[in-house]
mmCIF file of C-alpha atoms and ligand atoms in Angstrom:
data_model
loop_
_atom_site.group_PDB
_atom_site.id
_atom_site.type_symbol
_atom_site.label_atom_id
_atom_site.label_comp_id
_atom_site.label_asym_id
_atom_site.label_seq_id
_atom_site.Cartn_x
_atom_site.Cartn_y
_atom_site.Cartn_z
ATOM 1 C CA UNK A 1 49.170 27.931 -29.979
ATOM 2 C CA UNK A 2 49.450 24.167 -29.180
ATOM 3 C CA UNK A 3 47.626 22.616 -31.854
ATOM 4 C CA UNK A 4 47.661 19.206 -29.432
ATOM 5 C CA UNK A 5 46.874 20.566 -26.155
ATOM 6 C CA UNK A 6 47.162 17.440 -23.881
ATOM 7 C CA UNK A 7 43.311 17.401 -22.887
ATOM 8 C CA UNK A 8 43.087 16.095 -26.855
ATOM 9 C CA UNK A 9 45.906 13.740 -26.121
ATOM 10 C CA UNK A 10 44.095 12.195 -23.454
ATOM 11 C CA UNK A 11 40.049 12.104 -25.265
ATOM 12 C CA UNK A 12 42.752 10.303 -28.218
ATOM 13 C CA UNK A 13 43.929 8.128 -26.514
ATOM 14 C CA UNK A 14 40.289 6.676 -24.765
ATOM 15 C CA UNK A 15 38.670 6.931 -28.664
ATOM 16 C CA UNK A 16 41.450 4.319 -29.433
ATOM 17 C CA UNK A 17 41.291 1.473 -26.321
ATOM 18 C CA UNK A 18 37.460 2.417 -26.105
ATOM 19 C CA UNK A 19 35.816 2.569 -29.286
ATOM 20 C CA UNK A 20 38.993 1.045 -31.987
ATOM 21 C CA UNK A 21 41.000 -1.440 -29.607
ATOM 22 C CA UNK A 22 38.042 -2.558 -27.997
ATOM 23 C CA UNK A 23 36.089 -3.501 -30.962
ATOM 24 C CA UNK A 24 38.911 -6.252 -32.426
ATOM 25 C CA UNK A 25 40.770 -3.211 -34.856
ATOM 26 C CA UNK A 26 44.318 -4.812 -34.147
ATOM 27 C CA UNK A 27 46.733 -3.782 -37.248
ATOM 28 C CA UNK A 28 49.486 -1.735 -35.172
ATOM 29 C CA UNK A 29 49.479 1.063 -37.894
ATOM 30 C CA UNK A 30 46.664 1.286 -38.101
ATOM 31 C CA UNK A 31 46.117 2.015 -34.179
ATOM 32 C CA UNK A 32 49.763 4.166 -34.034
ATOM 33 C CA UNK A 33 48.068 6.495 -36.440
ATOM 34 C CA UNK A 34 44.805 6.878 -35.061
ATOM 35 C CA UNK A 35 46.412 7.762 -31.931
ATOM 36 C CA UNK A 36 48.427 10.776 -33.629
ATOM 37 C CA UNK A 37 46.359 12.324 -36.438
ATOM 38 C CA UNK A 38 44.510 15.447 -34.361
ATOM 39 C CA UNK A 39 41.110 14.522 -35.253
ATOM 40 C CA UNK A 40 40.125 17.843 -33.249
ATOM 41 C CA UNK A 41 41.340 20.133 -36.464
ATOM 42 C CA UNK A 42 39.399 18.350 -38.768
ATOM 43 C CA UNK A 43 36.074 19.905 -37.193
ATOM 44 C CA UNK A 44 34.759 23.045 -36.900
ATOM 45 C CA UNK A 45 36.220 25.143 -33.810
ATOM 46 C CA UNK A 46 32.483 24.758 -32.263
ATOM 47 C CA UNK A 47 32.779 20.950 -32.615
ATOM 48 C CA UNK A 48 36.597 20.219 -31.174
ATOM 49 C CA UNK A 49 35.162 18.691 -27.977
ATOM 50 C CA UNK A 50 33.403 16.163 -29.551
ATOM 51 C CA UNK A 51 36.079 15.372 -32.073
ATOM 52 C CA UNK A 52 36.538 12.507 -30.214
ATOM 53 C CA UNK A 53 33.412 10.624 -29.498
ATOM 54 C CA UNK A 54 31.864 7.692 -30.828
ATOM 55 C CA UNK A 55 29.772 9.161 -33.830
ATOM 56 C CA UNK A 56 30.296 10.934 -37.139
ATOM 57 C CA UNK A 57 29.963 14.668 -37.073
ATOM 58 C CA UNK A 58 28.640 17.713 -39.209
ATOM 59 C CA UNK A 59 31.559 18.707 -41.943
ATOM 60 C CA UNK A 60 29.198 21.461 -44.018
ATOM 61 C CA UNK A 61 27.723 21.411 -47.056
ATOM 62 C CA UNK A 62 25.622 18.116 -45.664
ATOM 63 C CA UNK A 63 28.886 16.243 -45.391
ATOM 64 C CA UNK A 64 30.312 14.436 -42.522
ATOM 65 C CA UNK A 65 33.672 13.131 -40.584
ATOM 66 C CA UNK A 66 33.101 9.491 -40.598
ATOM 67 C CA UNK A 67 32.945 7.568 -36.718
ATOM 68 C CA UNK A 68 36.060 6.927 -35.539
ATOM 69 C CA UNK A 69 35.787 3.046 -35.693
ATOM 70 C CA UNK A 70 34.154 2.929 -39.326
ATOM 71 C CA UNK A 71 37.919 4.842 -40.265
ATOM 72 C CA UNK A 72 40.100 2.831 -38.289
ATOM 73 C CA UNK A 73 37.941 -0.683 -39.690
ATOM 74 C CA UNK A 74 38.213 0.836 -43.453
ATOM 75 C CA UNK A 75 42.346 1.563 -43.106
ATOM 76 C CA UNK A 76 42.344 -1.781 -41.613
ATOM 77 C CA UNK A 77 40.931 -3.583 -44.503
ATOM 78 C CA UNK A 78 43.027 -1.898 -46.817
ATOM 79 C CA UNK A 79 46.136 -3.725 -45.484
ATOM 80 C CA UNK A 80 48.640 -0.426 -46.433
ATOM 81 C CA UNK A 81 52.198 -1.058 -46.495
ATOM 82 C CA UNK A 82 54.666 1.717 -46.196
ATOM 83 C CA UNK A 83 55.085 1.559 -50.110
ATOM 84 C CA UNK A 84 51.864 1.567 -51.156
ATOM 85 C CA UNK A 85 50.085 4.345 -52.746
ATOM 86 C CA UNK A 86 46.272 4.928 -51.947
ATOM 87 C CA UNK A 87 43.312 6.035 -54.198
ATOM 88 C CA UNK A 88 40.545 7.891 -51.747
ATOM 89 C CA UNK A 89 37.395 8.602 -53.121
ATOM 90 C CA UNK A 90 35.522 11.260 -50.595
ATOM 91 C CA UNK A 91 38.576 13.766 -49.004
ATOM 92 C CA UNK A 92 35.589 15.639 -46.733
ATOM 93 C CA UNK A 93 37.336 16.907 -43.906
ATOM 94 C CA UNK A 94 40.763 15.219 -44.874
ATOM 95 C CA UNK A 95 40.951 12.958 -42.061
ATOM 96 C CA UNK A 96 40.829 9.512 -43.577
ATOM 97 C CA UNK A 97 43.204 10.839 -46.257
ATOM 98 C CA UNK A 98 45.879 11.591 -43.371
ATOM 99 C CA UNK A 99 45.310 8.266 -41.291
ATOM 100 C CA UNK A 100 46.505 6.353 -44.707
ATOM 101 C CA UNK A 101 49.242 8.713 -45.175
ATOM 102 C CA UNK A 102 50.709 7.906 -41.946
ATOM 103 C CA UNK A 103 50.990 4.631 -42.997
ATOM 104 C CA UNK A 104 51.393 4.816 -46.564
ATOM 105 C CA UNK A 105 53.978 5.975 -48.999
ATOM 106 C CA UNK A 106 51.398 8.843 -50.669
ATOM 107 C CA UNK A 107 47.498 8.917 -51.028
ATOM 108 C CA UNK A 108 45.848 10.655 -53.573
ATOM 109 C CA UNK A 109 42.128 12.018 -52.790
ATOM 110 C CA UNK A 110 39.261 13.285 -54.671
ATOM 111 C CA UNK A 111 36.477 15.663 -53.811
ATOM 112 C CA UNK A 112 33.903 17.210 -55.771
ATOM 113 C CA UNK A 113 32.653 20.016 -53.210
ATOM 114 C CA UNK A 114 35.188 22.865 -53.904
ATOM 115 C CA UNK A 115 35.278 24.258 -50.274
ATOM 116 C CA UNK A 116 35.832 21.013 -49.120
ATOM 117 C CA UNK A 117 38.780 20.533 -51.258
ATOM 118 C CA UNK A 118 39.856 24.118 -50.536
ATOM 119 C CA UNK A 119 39.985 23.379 -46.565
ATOM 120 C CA UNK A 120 41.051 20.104 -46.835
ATOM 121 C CA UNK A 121 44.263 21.129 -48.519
ATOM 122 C CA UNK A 122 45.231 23.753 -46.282
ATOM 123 C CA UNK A 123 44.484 21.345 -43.645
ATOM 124 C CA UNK A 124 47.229 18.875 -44.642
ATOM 125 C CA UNK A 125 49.856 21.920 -45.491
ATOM 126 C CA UNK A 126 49.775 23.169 -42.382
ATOM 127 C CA UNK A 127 50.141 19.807 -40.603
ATOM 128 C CA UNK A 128 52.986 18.746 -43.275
ATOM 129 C CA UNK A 129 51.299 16.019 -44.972
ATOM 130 C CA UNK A 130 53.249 16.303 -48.115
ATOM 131 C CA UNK A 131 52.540 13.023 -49.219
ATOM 132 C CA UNK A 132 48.883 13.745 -49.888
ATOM 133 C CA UNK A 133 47.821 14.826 -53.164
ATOM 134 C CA UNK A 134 44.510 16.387 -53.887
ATOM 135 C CA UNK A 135 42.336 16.860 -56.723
ATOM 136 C CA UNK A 136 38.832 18.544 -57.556
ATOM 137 C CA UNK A 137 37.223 16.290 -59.537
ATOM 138 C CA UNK A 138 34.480 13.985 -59.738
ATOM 139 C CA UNK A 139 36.475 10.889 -58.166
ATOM 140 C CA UNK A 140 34.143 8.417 -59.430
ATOM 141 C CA UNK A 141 36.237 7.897 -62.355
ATOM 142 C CA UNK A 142 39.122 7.279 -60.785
ATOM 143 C CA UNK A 143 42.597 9.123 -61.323
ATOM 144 C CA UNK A 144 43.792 7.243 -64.646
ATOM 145 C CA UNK A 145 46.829 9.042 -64.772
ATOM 146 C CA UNK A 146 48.206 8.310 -61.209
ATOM 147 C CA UNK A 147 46.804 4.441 -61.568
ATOM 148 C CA UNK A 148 47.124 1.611 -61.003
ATOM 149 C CA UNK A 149 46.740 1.796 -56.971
ATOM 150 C CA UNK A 150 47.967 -0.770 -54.414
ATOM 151 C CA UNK A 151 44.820 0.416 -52.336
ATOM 152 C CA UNK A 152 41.419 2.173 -53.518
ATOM 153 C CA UNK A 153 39.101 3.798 -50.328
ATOM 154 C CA UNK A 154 35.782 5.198 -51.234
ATOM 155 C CA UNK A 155 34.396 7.157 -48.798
ATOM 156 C CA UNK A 156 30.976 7.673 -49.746
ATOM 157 C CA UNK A 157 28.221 5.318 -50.472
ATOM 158 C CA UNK A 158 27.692 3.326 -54.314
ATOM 159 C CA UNK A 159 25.182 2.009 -55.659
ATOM 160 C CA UNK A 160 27.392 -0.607 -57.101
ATOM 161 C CA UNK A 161 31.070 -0.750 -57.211
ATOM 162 C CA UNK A 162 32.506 1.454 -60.052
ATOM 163 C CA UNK A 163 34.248 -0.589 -62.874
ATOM 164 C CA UNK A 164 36.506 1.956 -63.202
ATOM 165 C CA UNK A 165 37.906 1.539 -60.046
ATOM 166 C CA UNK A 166 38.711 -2.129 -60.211
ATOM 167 C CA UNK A 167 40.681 -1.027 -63.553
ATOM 168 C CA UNK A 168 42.474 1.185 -61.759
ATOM 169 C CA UNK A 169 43.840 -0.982 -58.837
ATOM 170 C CA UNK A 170 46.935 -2.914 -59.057
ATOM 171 C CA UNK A 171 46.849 -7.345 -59.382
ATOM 172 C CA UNK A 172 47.086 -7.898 -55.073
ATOM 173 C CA UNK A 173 44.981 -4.893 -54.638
ATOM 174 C CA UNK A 174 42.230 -3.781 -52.085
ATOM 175 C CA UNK A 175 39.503 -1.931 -52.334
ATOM 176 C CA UNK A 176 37.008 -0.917 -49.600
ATOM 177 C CA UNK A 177 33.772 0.644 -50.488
ATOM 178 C CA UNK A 178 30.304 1.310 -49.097
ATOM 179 C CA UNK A 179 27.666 -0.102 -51.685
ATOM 180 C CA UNK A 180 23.838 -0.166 -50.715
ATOM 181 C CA UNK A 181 20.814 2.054 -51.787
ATOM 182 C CA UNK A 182 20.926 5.827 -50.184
ATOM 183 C CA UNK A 183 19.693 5.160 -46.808
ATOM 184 C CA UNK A 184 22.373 2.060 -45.657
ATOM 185 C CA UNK A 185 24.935 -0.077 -47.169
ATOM 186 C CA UNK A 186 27.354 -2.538 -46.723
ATOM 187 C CA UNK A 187 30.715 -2.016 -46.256
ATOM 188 C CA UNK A 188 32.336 -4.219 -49.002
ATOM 189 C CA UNK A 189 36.462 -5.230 -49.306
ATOM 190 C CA UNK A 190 37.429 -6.617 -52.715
ATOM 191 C CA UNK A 191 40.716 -8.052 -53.450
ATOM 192 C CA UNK A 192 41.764 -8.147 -57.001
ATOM 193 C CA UNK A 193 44.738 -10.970 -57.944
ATOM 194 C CA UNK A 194 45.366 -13.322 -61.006
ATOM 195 C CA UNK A 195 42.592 -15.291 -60.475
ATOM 196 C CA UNK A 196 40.179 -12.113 -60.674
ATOM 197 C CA UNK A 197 38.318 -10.172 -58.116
ATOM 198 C CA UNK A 198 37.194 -11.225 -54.821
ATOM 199 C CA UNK A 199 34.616 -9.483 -52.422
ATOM 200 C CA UNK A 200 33.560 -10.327 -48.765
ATOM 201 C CA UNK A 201 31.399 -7.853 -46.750
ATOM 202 C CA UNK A 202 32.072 -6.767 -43.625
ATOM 203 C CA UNK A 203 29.275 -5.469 -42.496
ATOM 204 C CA UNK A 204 26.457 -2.475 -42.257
ATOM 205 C CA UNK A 205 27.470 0.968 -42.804
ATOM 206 C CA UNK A 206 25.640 4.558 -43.562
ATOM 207 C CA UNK A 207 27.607 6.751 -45.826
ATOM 208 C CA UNK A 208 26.650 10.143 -47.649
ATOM 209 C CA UNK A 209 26.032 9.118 -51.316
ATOM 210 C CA UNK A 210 28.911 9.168 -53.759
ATOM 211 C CA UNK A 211 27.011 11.493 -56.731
ATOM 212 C CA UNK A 212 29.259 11.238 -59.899
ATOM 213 C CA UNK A 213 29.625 9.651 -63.276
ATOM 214 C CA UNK A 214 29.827 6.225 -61.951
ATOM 215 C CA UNK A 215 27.685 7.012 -58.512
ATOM 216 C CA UNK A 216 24.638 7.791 -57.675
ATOM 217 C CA UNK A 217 23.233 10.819 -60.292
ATOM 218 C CA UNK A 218 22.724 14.418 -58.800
ATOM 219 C CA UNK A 219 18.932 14.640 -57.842
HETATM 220 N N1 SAH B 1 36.815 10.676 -45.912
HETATM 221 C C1 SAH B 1 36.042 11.778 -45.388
HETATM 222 C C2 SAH B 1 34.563 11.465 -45.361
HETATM 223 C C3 SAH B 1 33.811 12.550 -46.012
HETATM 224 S S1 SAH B 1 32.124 12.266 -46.390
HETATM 225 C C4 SAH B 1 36.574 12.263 -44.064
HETATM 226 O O1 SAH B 1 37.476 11.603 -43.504
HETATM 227 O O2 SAH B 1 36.123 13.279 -43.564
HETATM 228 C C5 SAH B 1 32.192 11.862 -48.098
HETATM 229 C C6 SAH B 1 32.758 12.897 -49.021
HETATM 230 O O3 SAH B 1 32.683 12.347 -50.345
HETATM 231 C C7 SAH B 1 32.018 14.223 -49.063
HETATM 232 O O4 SAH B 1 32.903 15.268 -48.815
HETATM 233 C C8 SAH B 1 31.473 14.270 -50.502
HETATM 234 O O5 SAH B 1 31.425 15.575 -51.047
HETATM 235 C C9 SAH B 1 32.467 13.413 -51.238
HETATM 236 N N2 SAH B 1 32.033 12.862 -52.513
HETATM 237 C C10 SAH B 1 30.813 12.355 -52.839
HETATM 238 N N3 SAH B 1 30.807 11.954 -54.131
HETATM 239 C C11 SAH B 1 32.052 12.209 -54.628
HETATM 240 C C12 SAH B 1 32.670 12.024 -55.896
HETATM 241 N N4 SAH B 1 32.016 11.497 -56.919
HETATM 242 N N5 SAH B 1 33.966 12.398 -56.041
HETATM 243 C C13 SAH B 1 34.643 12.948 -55.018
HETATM 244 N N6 SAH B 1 34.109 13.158 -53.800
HETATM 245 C C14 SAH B 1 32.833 12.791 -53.595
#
């Protein structure tokens, strides 16, 4: 079975001038990458069609695939190089994880729903991302052991930005993460050199929570 059928090509291709291009995303790997990952297989078979439009969708378990432009804005920020190696907070349906791991050297994500994890991983085996790494854990400690990151992407929404994180990215790293209460946040990049840490906002978001340790506590 074609996995890429060229109807997909084609909906790819108008998400990307329509929705990404259209909206000032400009970084050239980012936009390369967006227009290869299959977004299509990182839905349910019932949702394919709409793989493509401008929206989040439905992942299970109250989860969801983020828009299309909120991914391509958040890869953006991060400013990956082809060396770097990427901390993401959030796997869900593995699709932000394999956008930074088509333009960085390896990315290692975190998920605390098990299925999620489970179909996530198969996900990436059977497309050949070997140089994603995957963990079942509560991600809002970080991965100490793997750290310090050139790049740190949490997926889901904070309360406040986890300490823990900063620790754990390198001097010239970024961060991006949604912070806000649970309904809306803002979408926050910090930059962490010599002189400390440095955060500008770029803008409204809406997230599922980030529940953990350092997140927002289960009910
Ligand atoms: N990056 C994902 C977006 C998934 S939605 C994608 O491209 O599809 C956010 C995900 O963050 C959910 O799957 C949720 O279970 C997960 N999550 C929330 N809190 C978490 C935590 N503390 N550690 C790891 N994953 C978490």
């Amino acid at each position: 079975m074609d996995k890429d059928p060229l109807k997909y090509k084609r909906l790819r291709e108008a998400m990307v001038t329509r929705q990404i291009e259209a909206r000032g995303v400009s970084d050239p790997a980012v936009l390369a990458a967006m227009r290869k990952v299959p977004r299509h297989l990182f839905v349910s078979e019932a949702l394919r069609d709409q793989a493509y439009g401008d929206f989040p969708l439905p992942i299970g378990y109250d989860q969801t695939i983020s828009q299309p432009y909120i991914v391509a804005e958040m890869t953006q920020a991060l400013q990956l190089d082809p060396d770097d190696r990427v901390l993401e907070i959030g796997t869900g349906s593995g699709y932000q994880a394999a956008i930074c791991a088509e333009i960085a050297y390896r990315v290692y994500t975190i998920e605390r729903i098990h299925a999620l994890y489970l179909r996530a991983r198969r996900l990436f085996d059977k497309l050949h991302y070997h140089n994603i790494v995957t963990r079942y854990s509560d991600g809002t400690a970080g991965w100490k052991e793997e750290s310090p990151f050139d790049a740190i992407i949490v997926t889901a929404g904070a309360p406040e930005i986890p300490n823990v994180l900063v620790h754990q990215l390198k001097l010239g790293g970024r961060m991006v993460i949604p912070v806000g209460d649970r309904f809306s946040q803002d979408l926050v990049k910090l930059v962490k050199d010599e002189k400390g840490v440095r955060t500008t906002n770029l803008g409204g978001c809406r997230f599922v929570k980030l529940v953990g340790e350092f997140g927002w506590k289960e009910r």
